[in-house]
Amino acid sequence: MNLPKSASVVIVGGGISGCAIAWNLANRGVKDIVVLEKDTLANGSTGRCGAGIRMQWGAEKNCRLAQFSVNFFENANDILAYERDIEFEQSGYLIIAANEAEAQQFRKNVALQNSLGIPSVFLSPEEATAIVPYINATQFVAATFCQKDGHLNPFHTTDAFAIAAERLGVRIFKHTEVTGIEVKNNRIESVDTTGGRIATHIVVNAAGGWSKAIGKMAGVDVPVYVQRHQILVTEPLEPILGPMVMGFSYNIYIQQVPHGSIIMGRSDHTEPRDFRTTSGWKFIEEMTKTCGTLLPYLRTAKILRQWAGHYCMTEDAQPIYGPVPEVEGMYLACGFSGHGFMLAPATAELISEMILGEPLTIDVSDLDIGRFKRRELVREQSVV
Amino acid sequence: MMYETDLVVIGGGPAGLMAANTAAGAGASVLLLERDRHLGGQLIKQTHKFFGSEKQHASERGIDIAALLGDELKSLEDRVTVWTHATAVGLYDDGVITVDYDGTYRKVRPKRIVAATGASEKFLSFPNNDLPGIYGAGAVQTMMNVYGLRPGKRVLMIGAGNIGLIVSYQLLQAGVSVAAVVEGLPQIGGYAVHASKIRRAGVPILTSHTIVRADGKESVESAVIAEIGSDWKVVRGSEQTIPCDVICISVGLTPLTELLWQAGCEMRYIPALGGYVPARSDRLETTVPGIYVAGDAAGIEEASAAMVEGHLAGLEAALSLGCGGDGCEEERADCLKQLSSLRSGPTAEKIRAGLSCAHGCQTPKRRDEHA
Amino acid sequence: MLEKTGIATREQIEKLLPSPGRRAEGPYAVMECFQKIPCNPCSTSCAFHAILPMDDINDIPSVTPDKCTGCGACAAVCPGLAIFIIDESKGGGTGTVTLPYEFRPLPGIGETVKAVNRAGEVVGDAVVTRVLPGKKTKTPLVTIEVPLSLVHEVRFIRCEAHQEEDPSVADTLREIPAPPQTADIGEQDDEVVICRCEGVTLREIRDLIREGYTTVDEIKRISRAGMGPCQARTCGPLIAAEIARMTGEPLGSVAPSAHRAPVKPLPIEFFLGGDTE
Amino acid sequence: MENRRITDHPILDFSEGEVIPFTFDGKPMEGRSGDTIASALHANGVKVLGYHFKTKRPRGFYCAIGNCSSCLMVVNGQSNVRTCTEPLLPGMKVETQIDRGVPDDV
């Protein structure tokens, strides 16, 4: 398959965001969309992430974005006519508060969430054990729970978007790396790739950790940095965990996927800002310590593998959405800071609306690239 | 607790034992990790006499060579620590090795590493290839020669390389009948003398044949084999059913290199050496400075070559640490001479070709010692 | 043909034999070693220097019949069990064959055993005249008396105990008719298990390759093949081979999936003993 | 039942080890010292160690060195024990595994 000479939109990055945006645009009738992926689909952060989705956020915007995505995922197998299964399991998120201060914040969060129609509840440790019977209730002072939260199979979900997009005429080129972007008179003219040149006036930069490099090709400084993030997975077990268990102070998220494996991850803010995806032994030690304390009954579950991916971070740990003032035609969908997977349906909707000049379903104008220069950072405490 | 030492040798088979002996003999402090409960690796399953020359203990049986090398190690015990039932489970980019030492978590940070991790067996695709009663040749050897168990009554052997032929012979020695040895190639891959040994004991060797399927309700009851043409397709009508309760798969080995991949060594796909092997210098140092490789992990060869490679890798690792004294140059030269003589014959033609691809790397610049 | 069947031809054997004069004089070694392999214990073990020293370890052994006493030292050490001591000098129409025999039970002196040729076929009876148990080498040398016409044929023996439990396998092969089913993996690929851990069949793998998933990683992500407890040790190479076969790519360009720690499954509690530095 | 233990071998000496009693799916069986769980079962003629949780196909001893997942069984209530490398201990309760298993105290 040869690259077309031109395209209406070139999407850089074959992760969940790129594939979802491609499908969304095509679904709105846009023709001649090209997706460029330097490796294989979901090979970057998407395929390495925990693939959870929660509506329990502390900032209204994040709640709304997640809410949109949950609604989409609930029907995604049908909407995308996917023959396999995206494995959206709404087994809920149980988020634990390690101390009173955190519990106070959670009370506010639940009030906000409920006001938006998100069915979360505030729980005592005892009430939490009714949901996750084997959790060590001495380790937290309160918890919140939302049954509608859950997790998906990130490979199948990306696959579903990609297949649906291709069905609508989108052309996805794997193993095709972007090597340059031609800008004339502050306007994008073409994209150079290892497979040739494509003339286009619109480039969506959904390149995850590589979005900074893609931006630079067009002379745009995308204020993101990359940090390694590690996860481990156990052998498959019969269903024993129920909801995703998450703790911000505890620095853990842990879930059992429908197949039976238990996946858990944590963050390490001392990680150097680089592209390493090698594994580290300290991670396993820290991770197993937390898991052993919080969910001691899992101590005999056997770890099969640890792996690493990137968080594409911004200063305020919020995504960058939308056009770039200095270069006409470049749209950013990056800097998700670990939440790109769960936000993808909303991301796709919003970026499509921006490209087509339609009113935004959710106002994300404050998540533009300009906020960093303006020093109008968005605050969200509820992150791992 | 971080265990610090000059050299960690991963694997206590022929290559690893030689590496540990040599490095310790040269004055390095060595930690030897062996996954099994006994030292010797595959040697302890080798009841046949080895080829080679006296220097590689030719005409001794593998199991006796294991004991011999183990004894030598004991004589160096003030410099060698041996952990058996110890699996190196991770080799990280900061040079740390995590170890499952008899169920206990240990961390080791050596100055040098010799990876002598050996090989794993290749598997084969055919219908019902997962039926109980289908084993790898290594498993059959383990059952017979370690646990003293007959794998079954009647075995169909797939593969007429040296291992397939030797294991067939070992089966006969254990009182198990071998229905046939089936080989896809038009000629026997292993040494003719091994083939003759089982042939005169009544085992047919069917070249240009393949297994078509296995059958049985809960375990193997029979297999269908058939002739294959030069196009590798089954010759219709040549199928025959072989009653058997065991199918032994011996279709080759592939270097066990997971730890080297983890460590970030440059790996090259070299079919003649069994699959992916680390690129290395002629001193057996990989592209990650301080990590050496020897034996089957460096490419599938005979145990005799593995022993010499282990010797060389152990020596090079020790020398790079400033150990060793007079005579090391001669020792190195002698190892290289032994290797080239073992690899000089027509049966080693493939190995020579393979090695020329694997050895294309310069001795890397050593990074600073771990602070 | 030796390389196809494991059986040396008559011509190959005849070339090994000493002159008729030497054969009539006494025992001599016959080295049925026809392939250049790196091996030299026969030549280093000969106290009489009857086997030429090997400049190249791959040399084929060369016996000087006049120096060979037929002592059998080489036969006991030969890793290939390829050396036989033949004695045609006894008269009376019989000769002896001394052969390595690493089986149990060892026959007793005077016992009648079946004489077996290079193809595993019984060619007559033989009487055991000597048994060297080979305490050190663990390769017993058994000498049998056979008609002179068979000294270059008989290379193995079968004792009573063996005969009962091991019917001629070659015969069995001939007796069994071909099965009714046609054998072709192409039609039975749902019975071929590629990933034993996750239970993924060849059919599933082939379907995915046809859909355009042409890397080991993509197939793993969609099918889970290789995600199980063995971490693709068994199935990884099979999947790569199937991709190479179906796409025509060389196997070397089908990238394997990444290897990660731990190399074997370890319980969470295992790591709880470690302390971070 | 066929005797799978080798007693007379031309090269190796197999001494009769100490008897180790255990049960397999409730049936009393005997292994020998030096046995792994799987080797003891094999000596007792047991070929099927479990059934794959997804395909339900029978699984047996395969690699014998802890590389594959063919020999996973439930031992003393603990699932997913690699029986080919796990030493046999007196009184072990060994059971056929038919599912993914659960941690021992669930």
Coordinates of N, CA and C in Angstrom, one line a residue, chain B residues 245-326:
Chain B
D245 N 2.8 -44.4 22.9 CA 2.2 -43.7 24.0 C 3.0 -42.5 24.3
V246 N 4.1 -42.3 23.6 CA 4.9 -41.1 23.8 C 5.4 -40.6 22.4
I247 N 5.3 -39.3 22.3 CA 6.0 -38.6 21.1 C 7.0 -37.7 21.7
C248 N 8.2 -37.9 21.2 CA 9.3 -37.0 21.8 C 9.7 -36.1 20.7
I249 N 9.7 -34.8 21.0 CA 10.0 -33.7 20.0 C 11.5 -33.3 20.2
S250 N 12.2 -33.6 19.1 CA 13.6 -33.2 19.2 C 14.0 -32.5 17.9
V251 N 13.4 -31.3 17.8 CA 13.6 -30.6 16.5 C 14.6 -29.4 16.6
G252 N 15.4 -29.5 17.6 CA 16.4 -28.5 17.7 C 16.3 -27.6 19.0
L253 N 17.4 -26.9 19.2 CA 17.5 -26.0 20.3 C 17.6 -24.6 19.9
T254 N 17.2 -23.7 20.8 CA 17.4 -22.3 20.5 C 18.1 -21.6 21.7
P255 N 19.0 -20.7 21.5 CA 19.7 -20.1 22.6 C 18.8 -19.5 23.6
L256 N 19.0 -19.7 24.9 CA 18.2 -19.1 25.9 C 18.8 -17.8 26.3
T257 N 18.2 -16.7 25.8 CA 18.9 -15.4 25.9 C 18.1 -14.3 26.5
E258 N 17.0 -14.7 27.2 CA 16.1 -13.7 27.8 C 16.8 -12.6 28.6
L259 N 17.7 -13.1 29.4 CA 18.4 -12.1 30.3 C 19.2 -11.1 29.4
L260 N 19.8 -11.6 28.3 CA 20.6 -10.7 27.5 C 19.7 -9.7 26.8
W261 N 18.6 -10.2 26.4 CA 17.6 -9.2 25.8 C 17.3 -8.1 26.8
Q262 N 17.0 -8.6 28.0 CA 16.6 -7.7 29.1 C 17.7 -6.6 29.3
A263 N 19.0 -7.1 29.3 CA 20.1 -6.2 29.6 C 20.4 -5.3 28.4
G264 N 19.7 -5.5 27.3 CA 19.9 -4.6 26.2 C 21.0 -4.9 25.2
C265 N 21.5 -6.2 25.3 CA 22.5 -6.6 24.3 C 22.0 -6.6 22.9
E266 N 22.9 -6.2 22.0 CA 22.5 -6.3 20.6 C 22.3 -7.8 20.2
M267 N 21.1 -8.2 19.7 CA 20.9 -9.6 19.3 C 20.8 -9.7 17.8
R268 N 21.3 -10.8 17.3 CA 21.2 -11.0 15.9 C 20.6 -12.4 15.6
Y269 N 19.8 -12.4 14.6 CA 19.1 -13.7 14.2 C 20.0 -14.4 13.3
I270 N 20.5 -15.6 13.8 CA 21.5 -16.4 13.0 C 21.0 -17.8 13.0
P271 N 20.2 -18.2 12.0 CA 19.6 -19.6 12.0 C 20.7 -20.7 12.3
A272 N 21.9 -20.5 11.7 CA 22.9 -21.5 11.9 C 23.3 -21.7 13.4
L273 N 23.0 -20.7 14.2 CA 23.3 -20.9 15.6 C 22.1 -21.1 16.5
G274 N 21.0 -21.3 15.8 CA 19.8 -21.7 16.5 C 18.7 -20.6 16.7
G275 N 19.0 -19.4 16.3 CA 18.1 -18.3 16.5 C 18.8 -17.0 16.9
Y276 N 18.2 -16.3 17.8 CA 18.8 -15.0 18.2 C 20.0 -15.3 19.1
V277 N 21.1 -14.7 18.8 CA 22.3 -14.8 19.7 C 22.8 -13.4 19.9
P278 N 23.5 -13.1 21.0 CA 24.1 -11.8 21.1 C 25.3 -11.6 20.2
A279 N 25.4 -10.4 19.7 CA 26.6 -10.0 18.9 C 27.7 -9.9 20.0
R280 N 28.9 -10.4 19.6 CA 30.0 -10.3 20.6 C 31.3 -10.2 19.9
S281 N 32.3 -9.8 20.7 CA 33.7 -9.7 20.2 C 34.3 -11.1 20.2
D282 N 35.5 -11.2 19.7 CA 36.1 -12.5 19.7 C 36.5 -12.9 21.1
R283 N 36.4 -11.9 22.0 CA 36.6 -12.3 23.4 C 35.3 -12.6 24.2
L284 N 34.3 -12.8 23.4 CA 33.0 -13.2 23.9 C 32.3 -12.2 24.7
E285 N 32.7 -10.9 24.6 CA 32.0 -9.8 25.3 C 30.9 -9.3 24.4
T286 N 29.7 -9.2 25.0 CA 28.5 -8.7 24.2 C 28.6 -7.2 24.0
T287 N 27.6 -6.6 23.4 CA 27.6 -5.1 23.2 C 27.4 -4.4 24.5
V288 N 26.9 -5.0 25.5 CA 26.8 -4.4 26.8 C 28.1 -4.7 27.6
P289 N 28.9 -3.7 27.8 CA 30.3 -3.9 28.4 C 30.2 -4.7 29.7
G290 N 31.0 -5.6 29.8 CA 31.1 -6.4 31.1 C 30.2 -7.6 31.1
I291 N 29.4 -7.8 30.0 CA 28.5 -9.0 29.9 C 29.1 -9.9 28.9
Y292 N 29.6 -11.1 29.3 CA 30.1 -12.0 28.4 C 29.1 -13.2 28.2
V293 N 29.3 -13.9 27.1 CA 28.4 -15.0 26.8 C 29.2 -16.3 26.4
A294 N 28.7 -17.4 26.8 CA 29.4 -18.7 26.5 C 28.4 -19.8 26.4
G295 N 28.8 -20.8 25.6 CA 28.0 -22.0 25.5 C 26.8 -21.9 24.6
D296 N 25.8 -22.7 24.8 CA 24.6 -22.6 23.9 C 23.9 -21.3 23.8
A297 N 24.0 -20.5 24.9 CA 23.4 -19.2 24.9 C 24.1 -18.3 23.8
A298 N 25.3 -18.6 23.4 CA 26.0 -17.9 22.4 C 25.7 -18.5 21.0
G299 N 25.1 -19.6 20.9 CA 24.9 -20.4 19.7 C 24.9 -21.8 20.0
I300 N 24.0 -22.6 19.3 CA 23.9 -24.0 19.7 C 25.1 -24.8 19.1
E301 N 25.9 -25.4 20.0 CA 27.0 -26.2 19.6 C 27.1 -27.4 20.5
E302 N 28.2 -28.2 20.3 CA 28.4 -29.4 21.2 C 28.9 -28.9 22.5
A303 N 28.7 -29.7 23.5 CA 29.2 -29.4 24.9 C 30.7 -29.2 24.9
S304 N 31.4 -29.8 24.1 CA 32.9 -29.7 24.1 C 33.2 -28.2 23.8
A305 N 32.6 -27.6 22.8 CA 32.8 -26.2 22.4 C 32.3 -25.3 23.6
A306 N 31.2 -25.7 24.2 CA 30.7 -24.9 25.3 C 31.7 -24.8 26.4
M307 N 32.3 -25.9 26.7 CA 33.3 -25.9 27.8 C 34.5 -24.9 27.4
V308 N 34.9 -25.0 26.2 CA 36.1 -24.1 25.8 C 35.6 -22.7 25.8
E309 N 34.4 -22.4 25.3 CA 33.9 -21.0 25.4 C 33.8 -20.5 26.8
G310 N 33.3 -21.4 27.7 CA 33.2 -21.0 29.1 C 34.6 -20.7 29.7
H311 N 35.5 -21.5 29.3 CA 36.9 -21.3 29.7 C 37.4 -19.9 29.3
L312 N 37.2 -19.6 28.0 CA 37.6 -18.3 27.4 C 36.9 -17.2 28.1
A313 N 35.6 -17.3 28.2 CA 34.8 -16.1 28.8 C 35.2 -15.9 30.2
G314 N 35.4 -16.9 31.0 CA 35.8 -16.8 32.3 C 37.2 -16.1 32.4
L315 N 38.1 -16.5 31.5 CA 39.4 -15.9 31.5 C 39.3 -14.5 31.1
E316 N 38.6 -14.1 30.1 CA 38.5 -12.7 29.6 C 37.9 -11.9 30.7
A317 N 36.9 -12.4 31.3 CA 36.2 -11.6 32.4 C 37.2 -11.3 33.5
A318 N 38.0 -12.3 33.9 CA 39.0 -12.2 35.0 C 40.1 -11.2 34.5
L319 N 40.5 -11.4 33.3 CA 41.6 -10.5 32.8 C 41.2 -9.0 32.8
S320 N 39.9 -8.8 32.4 CA 39.4 -7.4 32.4 C 39.3 -6.8 33.8
L321 N 39.3 -7.6 34.8 CA 39.3 -7.2 36.2 C 40.7 -7.0 36.7
G322 N 41.6 -7.3 35.9 CA 43.0 -7.1 36.4 C 43.5 -8.4 37.1
C323 N 42.7 -9.5 37.0 CA 43.2 -10.7 37.6 C 44.1 -11.5 36.6
G324 N 44.6 -12.6 37.0 CA 45.4 -13.5 36.1 C 46.8 -13.1 36.2
G325 N 47.7 -13.9 35.7 CA 49.1 -13.7 35.7 C 49.8 -14.2 34.5
D326 N 51.0 -14.7 34.7 CA 51.7 -15.3 33.6 C 50.9 -16.4 33.0

